Tab-separated table of C-alpha atoms and ligand atoms in Angstrom:
chain	number	residue	atom	x	y	z
A	1	MET	CA	143.465	45.644	201.839
A	2	ARG	CA	142.568	42.543	203.818
A	3	GLN	CA	139.176	41.169	202.798
A	4	ASP	CA	137.147	39.347	205.454
A	5	TYR	CA	135.370	36.181	204.433
A	6	LEU	CA	133.191	33.486	206.080
A	7	GLU	CA	133.946	29.887	205.082
A	8	ILE	CA	131.563	27.103	205.739
A	9	ARG	CA	132.547	23.447	204.856
A	10	ASP	CA	130.425	20.353	204.963
A	11	LEU	CA	127.878	22.012	207.428
A	12	ARG	CA	125.430	19.319	208.652
A	13	VAL	CA	122.648	19.576	211.192
A	14	THR	CA	120.262	16.715	211.961
A	15	PHE	CA	117.201	16.809	214.246
A	16	ASP	CA	116.430	13.267	215.547
A	17	GLY	CA	117.607	11.764	212.278
A	18	PHE	CA	116.020	14.482	210.186
A	19	VAL	CA	118.727	16.020	208.006
A	20	ALA	CA	117.884	19.836	207.976
A	21	VAL	CA	121.275	20.906	206.575
A	22	GLY	CA	123.072	18.113	204.707
A	23	GLY	CA	126.580	19.148	203.986
A	24	VAL	CA	126.704	22.757	202.836
A	25	ASP	CA	129.730	24.487	201.473
A	26	LEU	CA	129.503	28.297	201.435
A	27	THR	CA	132.029	31.007	201.078
A	28	VAL	CA	131.014	34.525	201.473
A	29	LEU	CA	133.416	37.465	200.808
A	30	GLN	CA	133.113	40.954	202.269
A	31	GLY	CA	131.903	43.328	199.521
A	32	ASP	CA	129.736	40.578	198.029
A	33	LEU	CA	126.176	41.139	199.207
A	34	ARG	CA	124.963	37.571	199.452
A	35	PHE	CA	121.337	36.363	199.477
A	36	LEU	CA	120.430	32.928	200.672
A	37	ILE	CA	117.101	31.786	199.258
A	38	GLY	CA	115.159	28.612	199.128
A	39	PRO	CA	111.599	27.142	199.788
A	40	ASN	CA	110.257	27.079	203.233
A	41	GLY	CA	112.025	24.359	205.150
A	42	ALA	CA	115.085	24.434	203.119
A	43	GLY	CA	117.409	24.926	206.142
A	44	LYS	CA	118.131	28.563	205.932
A	45	THR	CA	117.384	29.470	209.395
A	46	THR	CA	118.905	26.280	210.724
A	47	LEU	CA	122.118	27.176	208.810
A	48	VAL	CA	122.338	30.628	210.625
A	49	ASP	CA	121.496	29.040	213.879
A	50	ALA	CA	124.253	26.481	213.493
A	51	VAL	CA	126.969	29.110	212.588
A	52	THR	CA	125.875	31.267	215.587
A	53	GLY	CA	125.976	28.528	218.246
A	54	LEU	CA	122.299	28.067	218.674
A	55	THR	CA	122.108	24.552	217.028
A	56	PRO	CA	124.794	21.808	217.207
A	57	ALA	CA	126.377	20.989	213.856
A	58	THR	CA	129.198	19.259	212.370
A	59	GLY	CA	131.673	20.393	209.582
A	60	SER	CA	133.240	23.682	209.932
A	61	ALA	CA	132.294	27.346	209.898
A	62	LYS	CA	135.352	29.691	210.166
A	63	PHE	CA	135.491	33.375	210.306
A	64	ASP	CA	138.974	35.117	210.454
A	65	GLY	CA	140.797	31.809	211.065
A	66	VAL	CA	138.547	30.945	214.082
A	67	GLU	CA	136.346	27.969	214.167
A	68	LEU	CA	132.787	28.956	215.103
A	69	LEU	CA	131.290	25.465	215.439
A	70	GLY	CA	131.288	24.438	219.116
A	71	LYS	CA	131.369	27.808	220.384
A	72	LYS	CA	128.612	29.289	222.588
A	73	VAL	CA	126.367	32.295	221.301
A	74	HIS	CA	128.352	34.938	223.163
A	75	GLN	CA	131.642	33.589	221.948
A	76	VAL	CA	130.405	33.546	218.380
A	77	ALA	CA	129.421	37.295	218.844
A	78	ARG	CA	132.765	37.974	220.266
A	79	ALA	CA	134.425	36.498	217.122
A	80	GLY	CA	132.740	39.097	215.105
A	81	VAL	CA	129.711	37.225	213.836
A	82	GLY	CA	126.279	38.830	214.476
A	83	ARG	CA	122.787	37.791	213.422
A	84	THR	CA	119.111	38.940	213.464
A	85	PHE	CA	116.021	36.884	213.910
A	86	GLN	CA	112.931	36.654	211.904
A	87	THR	CA	111.228	38.778	214.533
A	88	ALA	CA	113.069	41.931	215.740
A	89	SER	CA	114.345	41.739	219.284
A	90	VAL	CA	115.147	45.266	220.354
A	91	PHE	CA	114.444	46.658	224.020
A	92	GLU	CA	110.813	48.201	223.231
A	93	GLU	CA	110.820	50.362	226.400
A	94	LEU	CA	114.241	52.040	225.795
A	95	SER	CA	115.208	54.672	223.235
A	96	VAL	CA	116.982	54.055	220.126
A	97	LEU	CA	120.132	55.536	221.590
A	98	VAL	CA	119.987	53.351	224.759
A	99	ASN	CA	119.443	50.373	222.595
A	100	LEU	CA	122.727	51.169	220.637
A	101	ASP	CA	124.558	52.032	223.905
A	102	ILE	CA	123.699	48.693	225.456
A	103	ALA	CA	124.806	46.841	222.250
A	104	ALA	CA	127.946	48.866	222.111
A	105	GLY	CA	128.694	48.025	225.807
A	106	ALA	CA	127.419	44.500	225.850
A	107	LEU	CA	130.712	42.992	224.935
A	108	ARG	CA	132.859	45.351	227.281
A	109	ASN	CA	132.800	46.210	230.911
A	110	PRO	CA	129.265	45.726	232.220
A	111	PHE	CA	129.829	48.575	234.810
A	112	SER	CA	130.378	51.022	231.957
A	113	LEU	CA	126.574	50.877	231.509
A	114	LEU	CA	125.943	52.126	234.927
A	115	ARG	CA	128.074	55.299	234.469
A	116	ALA	CA	126.447	58.533	233.427
A	117	ARG	CA	126.983	58.859	229.778
A	118	ARG	CA	129.579	61.467	228.816
A	119	GLY	CA	128.352	61.916	225.185
A	120	VAL	CA	127.499	59.465	222.503
A	121	PRO	CA	130.372	57.217	221.485
A	122	ALA	CA	131.695	57.681	217.865
A	123	SER	CA	130.598	54.149	216.952
A	124	VAL	CA	127.056	54.768	218.140
A	125	GLU	CA	126.896	58.160	216.238
A	126	ALA	CA	128.295	56.509	213.098
A	127	ALA	CA	125.774	53.614	213.329
A	128	LEU	CA	122.833	56.069	213.867
A	129	GLU	CA	123.731	57.833	210.633
A	130	THR	CA	124.301	54.510	208.760
A	131	ILE	CA	120.827	53.075	209.761
A	132	GLY	CA	119.150	56.462	209.236
A	133	LEU	CA	117.714	56.860	212.712
A	134	ALA	CA	119.862	59.834	213.981
A	135	HIS	CA	116.766	62.005	214.081
A	136	LEU	CA	114.789	59.345	215.999
A	137	ARG	CA	117.593	58.624	218.620
A	138	ASP	CA	115.365	59.657	221.604
A	139	ARG	CA	112.354	57.732	220.393
A	140	ARG	CA	111.265	54.571	222.302
A	141	ALA	CA	112.279	51.584	220.186
A	142	GLY	CA	108.688	50.182	220.779
A	143	GLU	CA	107.325	53.277	218.822
A	144	LEU	CA	109.401	52.709	215.803
A	145	ALA	CA	107.838	51.566	212.563
A	146	HIS	CA	108.475	47.949	211.687
A	147	GLY	CA	111.232	48.634	209.126
A	148	GLN	CA	112.923	51.054	211.695
A	149	LYS	CA	113.168	48.323	214.315
A	150	GLN	CA	114.945	46.104	211.781
A	151	TRP	CA	117.423	48.980	211.093
A	152	LEU	CA	118.055	49.337	214.792
A	153	GLU	CA	118.807	45.759	215.060
A	154	ILE	CA	121.424	46.065	212.245
A	155	GLY	CA	122.754	49.094	214.004
A	156	MET	CA	123.107	47.036	217.205
A	157	LEU	CA	125.186	44.523	215.248
A	158	LEU	CA	127.353	47.343	213.861
A	159	VAL	CA	128.190	48.838	217.317
A	160	GLN	CA	128.989	45.358	218.513
A	161	ASP	CA	131.751	45.392	215.916
A	162	ALA	CA	130.236	42.483	214.134
A	163	ARG	CA	132.221	41.916	210.917
A	164	VAL	CA	129.829	39.227	209.651
A	165	LEU	CA	126.063	39.797	209.604
A	166	LEU	CA	123.618	37.036	209.083
A	167	LEU	CA	120.117	38.599	208.655
A	168	ASP	CA	117.209	36.277	208.656
A	169	GLU	CA	114.364	37.674	206.498
A	170	PRO	CA	115.083	41.339	207.374
A	171	VAL	CA	112.513	42.789	204.985
A	172	ALA	CA	109.561	40.400	205.754
A	173	GLY	CA	106.579	42.595	206.423
A	174	MET	CA	108.111	45.887	205.195
A	175	SER	CA	106.477	48.311	202.969
A	176	ALA	CA	107.914	48.876	199.430
A	177	ASP	CA	109.694	52.150	200.670
A	178	GLU	CA	111.224	50.395	203.700
A	179	ARG	CA	112.401	47.612	201.507
A	180	ALA	CA	114.084	50.100	199.304
A	181	GLN	CA	115.740	51.874	202.117
A	182	THR	CA	116.931	48.474	203.700
A	183	GLY	CA	118.297	47.374	200.324
A	184	GLU	CA	120.511	50.593	200.223
A	185	LEU	CA	121.390	49.973	203.750
A	186	LEU	CA	122.501	46.476	203.190
A	187	ARG	CA	124.530	47.607	200.099
A	188	THR	CA	126.389	50.208	202.335
A	189	VAL	CA	126.883	47.724	205.088
A	190	ALA	CA	128.159	45.101	202.737
A	191	ARG	CA	131.065	47.305	201.503
A	192	ASP	CA	132.947	46.715	204.752
A	193	HIS	CA	131.278	43.550	206.190
A	194	VAL	CA	130.406	40.067	205.227
A	195	VAL	CA	126.628	40.096	204.793
A	196	VAL	CA	124.319	37.203	204.231
A	197	VAL	CA	120.658	37.986	203.787
A	198	VAL	CA	118.027	35.236	204.031
A	199	GLU	CA	115.199	36.258	201.725
A	200	HIS	CA	112.088	35.003	199.921
A	201	ASP	CA	111.129	37.945	197.852
A	202	MET	CA	112.645	37.719	194.221
A	203	GLU	CA	111.931	41.283	193.350
A	204	PHE	CA	114.001	42.416	196.339
A	205	LEU	CA	116.981	40.090	195.479
A	206	ARG	CA	116.917	40.893	191.911
A	207	ALA	CA	117.447	44.617	192.876
A	208	TYR	CA	120.108	44.161	195.570
A	209	ALA	CA	121.853	40.698	195.392
A	210	ASP	CA	125.387	40.554	194.268
A	211	THR	CA	125.432	36.759	194.566
A	212	VAL	CA	122.591	34.312	195.292
A	213	THR	CA	122.894	30.919	196.942
A	214	VAL	CA	119.840	28.653	196.567
A	215	LEU	CA	119.211	26.060	199.336
A	216	ALA	CA	116.666	23.370	198.976
A	217	ALA	CA	116.312	20.334	201.211
A	218	GLY	CA	119.396	21.277	203.075
A	219	GLN	CA	121.715	21.309	200.095
A	220	VAL	CA	123.106	24.063	197.912
A	221	LEU	CA	121.150	23.724	194.667
A	222	ALA	CA	122.699	26.620	192.719
A	223	GLN	CA	124.767	29.732	193.175
A	224	GLY	CA	125.527	32.718	190.989
A	225	SER	CA	123.997	36.062	189.898
A	226	TYR	CA	120.228	36.693	190.182
A	227	ALA	CA	119.958	36.145	186.292
A	228	ASP	CA	121.911	32.678	186.690
A	229	VAL	CA	119.797	31.176	189.317
A	230	GLN	CA	116.506	32.469	188.111
A	231	ALA	CA	117.230	30.885	184.859
A	232	ASP	CA	118.287	27.566	186.341
A	233	PRO	CA	115.786	24.720	185.844
A	234	ARG	CA	116.658	23.037	189.201
A	235	VAL	CA	115.744	26.302	190.919
A	236	GLN	CA	112.594	26.509	189.127
A	237	GLU	CA	111.842	22.902	189.940
A	238	ALA	CA	112.591	23.476	193.618
A	239	TYR	CA	110.320	26.434	193.820
A	240	LEU	CA	107.597	25.360	191.248
A	241	GLY	CA	107.833	21.561	191.713
A	242	PRO	CA	105.056	19.199	193.000
A	243	ALA	CA	104.949	20.751	196.562
A	244	HIS	CA	104.461	24.172	194.766
A	245	ASP	CA	103.382	26.941	196.932
A	246	PRO	CA	102.400	30.139	195.036
A	247	ALA	CA	104.142	32.369	197.600
A	248	ASP	CA	107.471	30.746	196.820
A	249	GLU	CA	107.071	31.296	193.029
A	250	VAL	CA	110.072	32.558	190.992
A	251	ALA	CA	108.971	35.629	189.400
B	1	LIG	P1	113.848	27.623	206.496
B	1	LIG	O1	114.493	28.758	207.312
B	1	LIG	O2	114.696	27.582	205.237
B	1	LIG	O3	112.449	27.876	206.146
B	1	LIG	P2	114.463	25.907	208.671
B	1	LIG	O4	115.962	25.955	208.841
B	1	LIG	O5	113.605	26.688	209.701
B	1	LIG	O6	113.990	26.296	207.239
B	1	LIG	O7	113.980	24.413	208.881
B	1	LIG	C1	114.639	23.427	208.085
B	1	LIG	C2	113.975	21.979	208.497
B	1	LIG	O8	114.443	21.700	209.755
B	1	LIG	C3	112.479	22.004	208.493
B	1	LIG	O9	111.977	20.835	207.989
B	1	LIG	C4	112.204	22.273	209.965
B	1	LIG	O10	110.820	21.773	210.377
B	1	LIG	C5	113.302	21.542	210.524
B	1	LIG	N1	113.628	21.935	211.910
B	1	LIG	C6	114.054	23.221	212.151
B	1	LIG	N2	114.329	23.418	213.508
B	1	LIG	C7	113.987	22.193	214.037
B	1	LIG	C8	114.141	21.775	215.394
B	1	LIG	N3	114.474	22.519	216.408
B	1	LIG	N4	113.791	20.474	215.720
B	1	LIG	C9	113.223	19.666	214.716
B	1	LIG	N5	113.160	20.113	213.323
B	1	LIG	C10	113.580	21.372	213.070
B	2	LIG	MG1	113.574	30.554	208.178
């Protein structure tokens, strides 16, 4: 079976001379649920922005043989690479189902959205099941719980046929129950997608990460299992060093 992967080489992003991402190499395989962690300002969001066409960058980011750098946001999406933002961006006034319909149609014929729906597309039905919102399909997205909105966003990426999912702090602000459900969802999705999860919470990644990449000051500091990186003195230094913020502490 062919296995998808995202391959980032020497990725660099500077803002007015300030190096936010300073030459990152990162390879993420389908089936290997990857967590990207690091102190605030490490460059995690900037890395995701660079790969998805929101921020100019140099180096290379390839998926399925296609160079992503230099592409526009919609071209990156069409190449199979989707992302979520730190704040959920669903259509609050529309139902769960219509949000998914729009996502499913967004990359196809815009007029298909104007046709009366002749039943729920199989991809939308499958996504509803995967994200656990089948019973809430007619609920207005704005009435969903915080966690459910994040799941809907993940569902929107699935129906867009994203094969790479870059998720920026998807469990921030979630309850313990929602976190556990999200962890299971990510595990399921990572079986047949390339998944990179930006996360702070060490308990969460201890439970769900296959591989952890630690970013600090725009560089990859360490990579390995949770146990490997947690025991790495350089990682402890990055989290517990002079600019130590208790919220970033390694448990
Ligand atoms: P993280 O997501 O790891 O917390 P970010 O990628 O958001 O970090 O930010 C990395 C660094 O780049 C920070 O120092 C931040 O202030 C800076 N930065 C991010 N976006 C911009 C921008 N648009 N202009 C200038 N500096 C930026
Ligand atoms: Mg960030």
